[in-house]
mmCIF file of C-alpha atoms in Angstrom:
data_model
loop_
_atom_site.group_PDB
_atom_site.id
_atom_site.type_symbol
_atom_site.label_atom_id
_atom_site.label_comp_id
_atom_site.label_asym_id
_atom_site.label_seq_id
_atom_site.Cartn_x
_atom_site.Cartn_y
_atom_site.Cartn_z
ATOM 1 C CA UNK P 1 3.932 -43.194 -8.467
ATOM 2 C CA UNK P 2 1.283 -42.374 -10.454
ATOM 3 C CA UNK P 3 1.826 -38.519 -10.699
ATOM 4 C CA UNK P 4 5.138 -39.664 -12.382
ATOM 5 C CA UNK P 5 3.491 -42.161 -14.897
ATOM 6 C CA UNK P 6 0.949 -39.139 -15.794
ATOM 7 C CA UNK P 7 3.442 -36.762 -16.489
ATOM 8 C CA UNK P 8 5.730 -39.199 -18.241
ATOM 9 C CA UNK P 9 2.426 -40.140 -20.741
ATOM 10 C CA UNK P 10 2.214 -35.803 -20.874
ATOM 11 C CA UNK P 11 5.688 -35.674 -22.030
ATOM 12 C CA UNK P 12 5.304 -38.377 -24.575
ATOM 13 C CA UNK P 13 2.101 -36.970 -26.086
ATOM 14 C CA UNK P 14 3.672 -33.866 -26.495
ATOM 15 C CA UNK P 15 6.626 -34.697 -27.848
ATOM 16 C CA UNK P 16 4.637 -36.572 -30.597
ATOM 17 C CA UNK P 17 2.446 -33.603 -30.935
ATOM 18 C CA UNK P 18 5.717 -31.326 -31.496
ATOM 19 C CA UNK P 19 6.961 -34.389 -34.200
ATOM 20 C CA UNK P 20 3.494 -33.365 -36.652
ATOM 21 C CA UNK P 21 4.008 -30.159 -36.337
ATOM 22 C CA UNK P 22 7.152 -29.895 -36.947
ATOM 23 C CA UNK P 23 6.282 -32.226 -39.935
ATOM 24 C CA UNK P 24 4.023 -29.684 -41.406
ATOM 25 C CA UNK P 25 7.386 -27.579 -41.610
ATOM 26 C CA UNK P 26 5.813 -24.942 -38.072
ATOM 27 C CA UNK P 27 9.651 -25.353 -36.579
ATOM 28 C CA UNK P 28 8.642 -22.841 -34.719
ATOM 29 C CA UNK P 29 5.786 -23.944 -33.036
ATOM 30 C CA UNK P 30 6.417 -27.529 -33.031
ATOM 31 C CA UNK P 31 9.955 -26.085 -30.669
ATOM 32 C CA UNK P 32 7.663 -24.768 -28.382
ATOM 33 C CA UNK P 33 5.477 -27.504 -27.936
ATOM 34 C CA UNK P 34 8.437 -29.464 -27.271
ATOM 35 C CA UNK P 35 9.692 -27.079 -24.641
ATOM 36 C CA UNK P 36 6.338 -27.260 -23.181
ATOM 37 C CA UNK P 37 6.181 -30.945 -23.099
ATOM 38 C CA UNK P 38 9.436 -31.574 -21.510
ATOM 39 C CA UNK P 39 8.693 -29.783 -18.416
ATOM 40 C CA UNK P 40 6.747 -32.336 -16.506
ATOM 41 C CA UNK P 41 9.707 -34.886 -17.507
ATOM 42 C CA UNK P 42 12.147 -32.261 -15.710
ATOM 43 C CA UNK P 43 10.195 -32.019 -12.714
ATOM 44 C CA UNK P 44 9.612 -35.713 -11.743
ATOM 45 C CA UNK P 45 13.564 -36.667 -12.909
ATOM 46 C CA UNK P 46 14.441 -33.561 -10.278
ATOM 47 C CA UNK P 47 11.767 -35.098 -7.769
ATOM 48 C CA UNK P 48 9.458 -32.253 -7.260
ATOM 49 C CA UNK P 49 6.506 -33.880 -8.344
ATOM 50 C CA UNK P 50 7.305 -36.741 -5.802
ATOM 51 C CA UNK P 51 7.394 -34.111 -3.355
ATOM 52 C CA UNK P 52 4.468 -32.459 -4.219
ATOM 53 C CA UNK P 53 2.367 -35.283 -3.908
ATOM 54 C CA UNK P 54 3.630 -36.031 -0.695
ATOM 55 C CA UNK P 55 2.681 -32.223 0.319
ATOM 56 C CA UNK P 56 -0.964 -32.650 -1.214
ATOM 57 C CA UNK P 57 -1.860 -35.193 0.726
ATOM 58 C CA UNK P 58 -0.063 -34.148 4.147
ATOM 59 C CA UNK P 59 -2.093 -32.896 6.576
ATOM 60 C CA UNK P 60 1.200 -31.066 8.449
ATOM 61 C CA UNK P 61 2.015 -29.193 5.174
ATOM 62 C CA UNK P 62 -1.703 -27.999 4.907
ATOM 63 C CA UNK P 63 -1.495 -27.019 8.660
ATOM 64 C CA UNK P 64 1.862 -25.359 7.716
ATOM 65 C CA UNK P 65 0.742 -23.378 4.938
ATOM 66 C CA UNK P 66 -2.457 -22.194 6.407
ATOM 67 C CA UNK P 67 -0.034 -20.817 9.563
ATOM 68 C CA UNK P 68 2.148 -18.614 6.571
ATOM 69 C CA UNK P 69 -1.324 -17.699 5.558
ATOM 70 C CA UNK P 70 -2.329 -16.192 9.129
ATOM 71 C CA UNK P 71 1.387 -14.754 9.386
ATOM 72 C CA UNK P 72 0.856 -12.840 6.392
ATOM 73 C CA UNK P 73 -2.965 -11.784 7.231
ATOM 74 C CA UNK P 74 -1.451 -10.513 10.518
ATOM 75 C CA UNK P 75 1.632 -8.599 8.494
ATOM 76 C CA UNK P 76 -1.327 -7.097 6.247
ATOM 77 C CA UNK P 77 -3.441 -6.240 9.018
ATOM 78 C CA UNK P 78 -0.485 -4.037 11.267
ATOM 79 C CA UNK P 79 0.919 -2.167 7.843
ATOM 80 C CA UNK P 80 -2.603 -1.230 7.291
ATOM 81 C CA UNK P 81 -3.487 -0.170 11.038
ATOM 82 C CA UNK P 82 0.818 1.647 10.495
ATOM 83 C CA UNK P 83 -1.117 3.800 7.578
ATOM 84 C CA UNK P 84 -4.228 4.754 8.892
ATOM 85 C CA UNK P 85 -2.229 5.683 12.132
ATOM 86 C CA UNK P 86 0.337 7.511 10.589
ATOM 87 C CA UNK P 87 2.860 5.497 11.323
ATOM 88 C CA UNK P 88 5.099 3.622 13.888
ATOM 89 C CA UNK P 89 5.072 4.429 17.758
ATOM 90 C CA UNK P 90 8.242 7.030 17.106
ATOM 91 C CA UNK P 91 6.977 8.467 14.347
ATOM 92 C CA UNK P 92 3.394 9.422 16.373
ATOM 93 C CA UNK P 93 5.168 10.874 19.471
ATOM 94 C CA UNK P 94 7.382 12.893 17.723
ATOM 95 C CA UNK P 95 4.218 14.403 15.559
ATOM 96 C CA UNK P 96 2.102 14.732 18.542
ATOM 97 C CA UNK P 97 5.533 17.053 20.008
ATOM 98 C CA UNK P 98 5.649 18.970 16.961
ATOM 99 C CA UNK P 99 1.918 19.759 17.111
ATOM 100 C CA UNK P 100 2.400 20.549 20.714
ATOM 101 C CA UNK P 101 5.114 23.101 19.555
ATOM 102 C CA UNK P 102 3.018 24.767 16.932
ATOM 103 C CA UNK P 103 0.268 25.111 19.483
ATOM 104 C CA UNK P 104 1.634 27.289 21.276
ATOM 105 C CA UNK P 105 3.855 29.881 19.317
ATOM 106 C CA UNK P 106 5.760 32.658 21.357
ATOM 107 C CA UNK P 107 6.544 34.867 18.911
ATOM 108 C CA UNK P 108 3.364 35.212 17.836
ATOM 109 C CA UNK P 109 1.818 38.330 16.031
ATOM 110 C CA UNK P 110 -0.851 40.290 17.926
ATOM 111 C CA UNK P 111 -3.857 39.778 16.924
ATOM 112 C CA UNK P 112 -5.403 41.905 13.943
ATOM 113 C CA UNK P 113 -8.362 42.881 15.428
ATOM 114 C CA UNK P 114 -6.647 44.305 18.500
ATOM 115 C CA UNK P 115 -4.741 43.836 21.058
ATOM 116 C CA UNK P 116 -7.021 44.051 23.811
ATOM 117 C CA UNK P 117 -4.831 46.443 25.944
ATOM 118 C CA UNK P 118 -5.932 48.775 28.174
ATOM 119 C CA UNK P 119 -5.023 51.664 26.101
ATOM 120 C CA UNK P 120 -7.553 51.042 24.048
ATOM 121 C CA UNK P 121 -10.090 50.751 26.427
ATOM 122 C CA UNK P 122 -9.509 53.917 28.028
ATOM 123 C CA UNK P 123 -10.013 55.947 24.725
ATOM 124 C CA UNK P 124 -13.316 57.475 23.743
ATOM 125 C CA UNK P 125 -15.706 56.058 21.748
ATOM 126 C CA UNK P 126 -16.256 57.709 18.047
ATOM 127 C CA UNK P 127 -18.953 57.923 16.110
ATOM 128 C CA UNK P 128 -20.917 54.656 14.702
ATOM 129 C CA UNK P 129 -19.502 54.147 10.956
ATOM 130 C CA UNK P 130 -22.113 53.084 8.479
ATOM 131 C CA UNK P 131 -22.165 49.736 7.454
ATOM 132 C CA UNK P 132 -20.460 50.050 4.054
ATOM 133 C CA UNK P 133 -17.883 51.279 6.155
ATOM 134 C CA UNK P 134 -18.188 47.761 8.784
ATOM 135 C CA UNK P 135 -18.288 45.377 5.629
ATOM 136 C CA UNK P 136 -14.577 46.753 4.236
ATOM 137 C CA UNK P 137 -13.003 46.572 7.379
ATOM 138 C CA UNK P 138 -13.920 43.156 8.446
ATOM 139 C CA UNK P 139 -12.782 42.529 5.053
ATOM 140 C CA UNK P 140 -9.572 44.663 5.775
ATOM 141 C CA UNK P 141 -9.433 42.560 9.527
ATOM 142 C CA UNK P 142 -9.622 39.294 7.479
ATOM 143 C CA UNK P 143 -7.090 40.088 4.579
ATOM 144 C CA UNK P 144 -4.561 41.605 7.620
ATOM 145 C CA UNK P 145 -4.959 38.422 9.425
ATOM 146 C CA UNK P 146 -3.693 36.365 6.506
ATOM 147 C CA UNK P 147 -0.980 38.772 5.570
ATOM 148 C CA UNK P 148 -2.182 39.748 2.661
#
C-alpha cells in the first residue's frame, strides 16, 4: 500500500517537473522527464510493484532465489571444470584413443641415427673422425630427423 502511494507521489512530481520544463520551451527534455515519470504509475496500475513488495518481504522468495543462485554457481563451476578438462566424458575418451593411436605408429620411419641391425654391427670399425667432423653430423642426424 504504501509502495503504491510512493510511486504515485514519484509520478506526480515528475510530471510537474516535465510541466516547467517544458514551460521554459526544453520539449525535449521536459518529454523525457515525462516518460521517466510515468513508469512507476505503469508498474503499480500493472501490479508489479504489489508483487514486488510481497517478494521483498517473503522469506520463500529469498529462499527461492538464493537456490537459482546455487544452481547457477554449480552450472559455472562444471563449464569451468568442462574447460580445464578438455571437455565432456566423450570428447576425453575419444582424445585419449587418438593419442593412443599416435603412440604407436606402424609405418614409422627408421630411425636417423641407425637402425640398429646387425649388419651394422658386424662391419669394421673406421677411423675416429675429428670433431669438426662429429659436430656437422649430429647436426646432419638432427636436420634428417626433422626432414629437413
Amino acid at each position: 500500500m504504501i509502495a503504491e502511494t510512493v510511486c504515485s507521489a514519484v509520478a506526480a512530481a515528475g510530471l510537474g517537473i516535465a510541466a516547467v520544463t517544458a514551460y521554459r520551451k526544453r520539449f525535449l527534455a521536459a518529454t523525457r522527464i515525462a516518460a521517466y515519470s510515468l513508469v512507476p504509475l505503469g508498474l503499480v496500475m500493472t501490479g508489479v510493484v504489489e508483487w514486488l513488495a510481497d517478494t521483498a518481504f517473503s522469506p520463500t522468495a529469498w529462499a527461492g532465489f538464493g537456490v537459482l543462485g546455487l544452481s547457477w554457481a554449480l552450472f559455472a563451476t562444471t563449464r569451468a571444470v568442462e574447460r580445464r578438462r578438455g571437455g565432456t566424458r566423450k570428447e576425453r575418451k575419444e582424445a585419449r584413443a587418438a593419442a593412443q593411436r599416435e603412440a604407436v605408429a606402424p609405418a614409422a620411419s627408421a630411425p636417423s641415427l641407425g637402425s640398429g641391425s646387425k649388419r651394422e654391427s658386424t662391419k669394421p670399425a673406421t677411423a675416429p673422425r675429428s670433431e669438426a667432423a662429429d659436430d656437422f653430423s649430429d647436426i646432419e642426424a638432427i636436420l634428417k630427423k626433422h626432414g629437413i
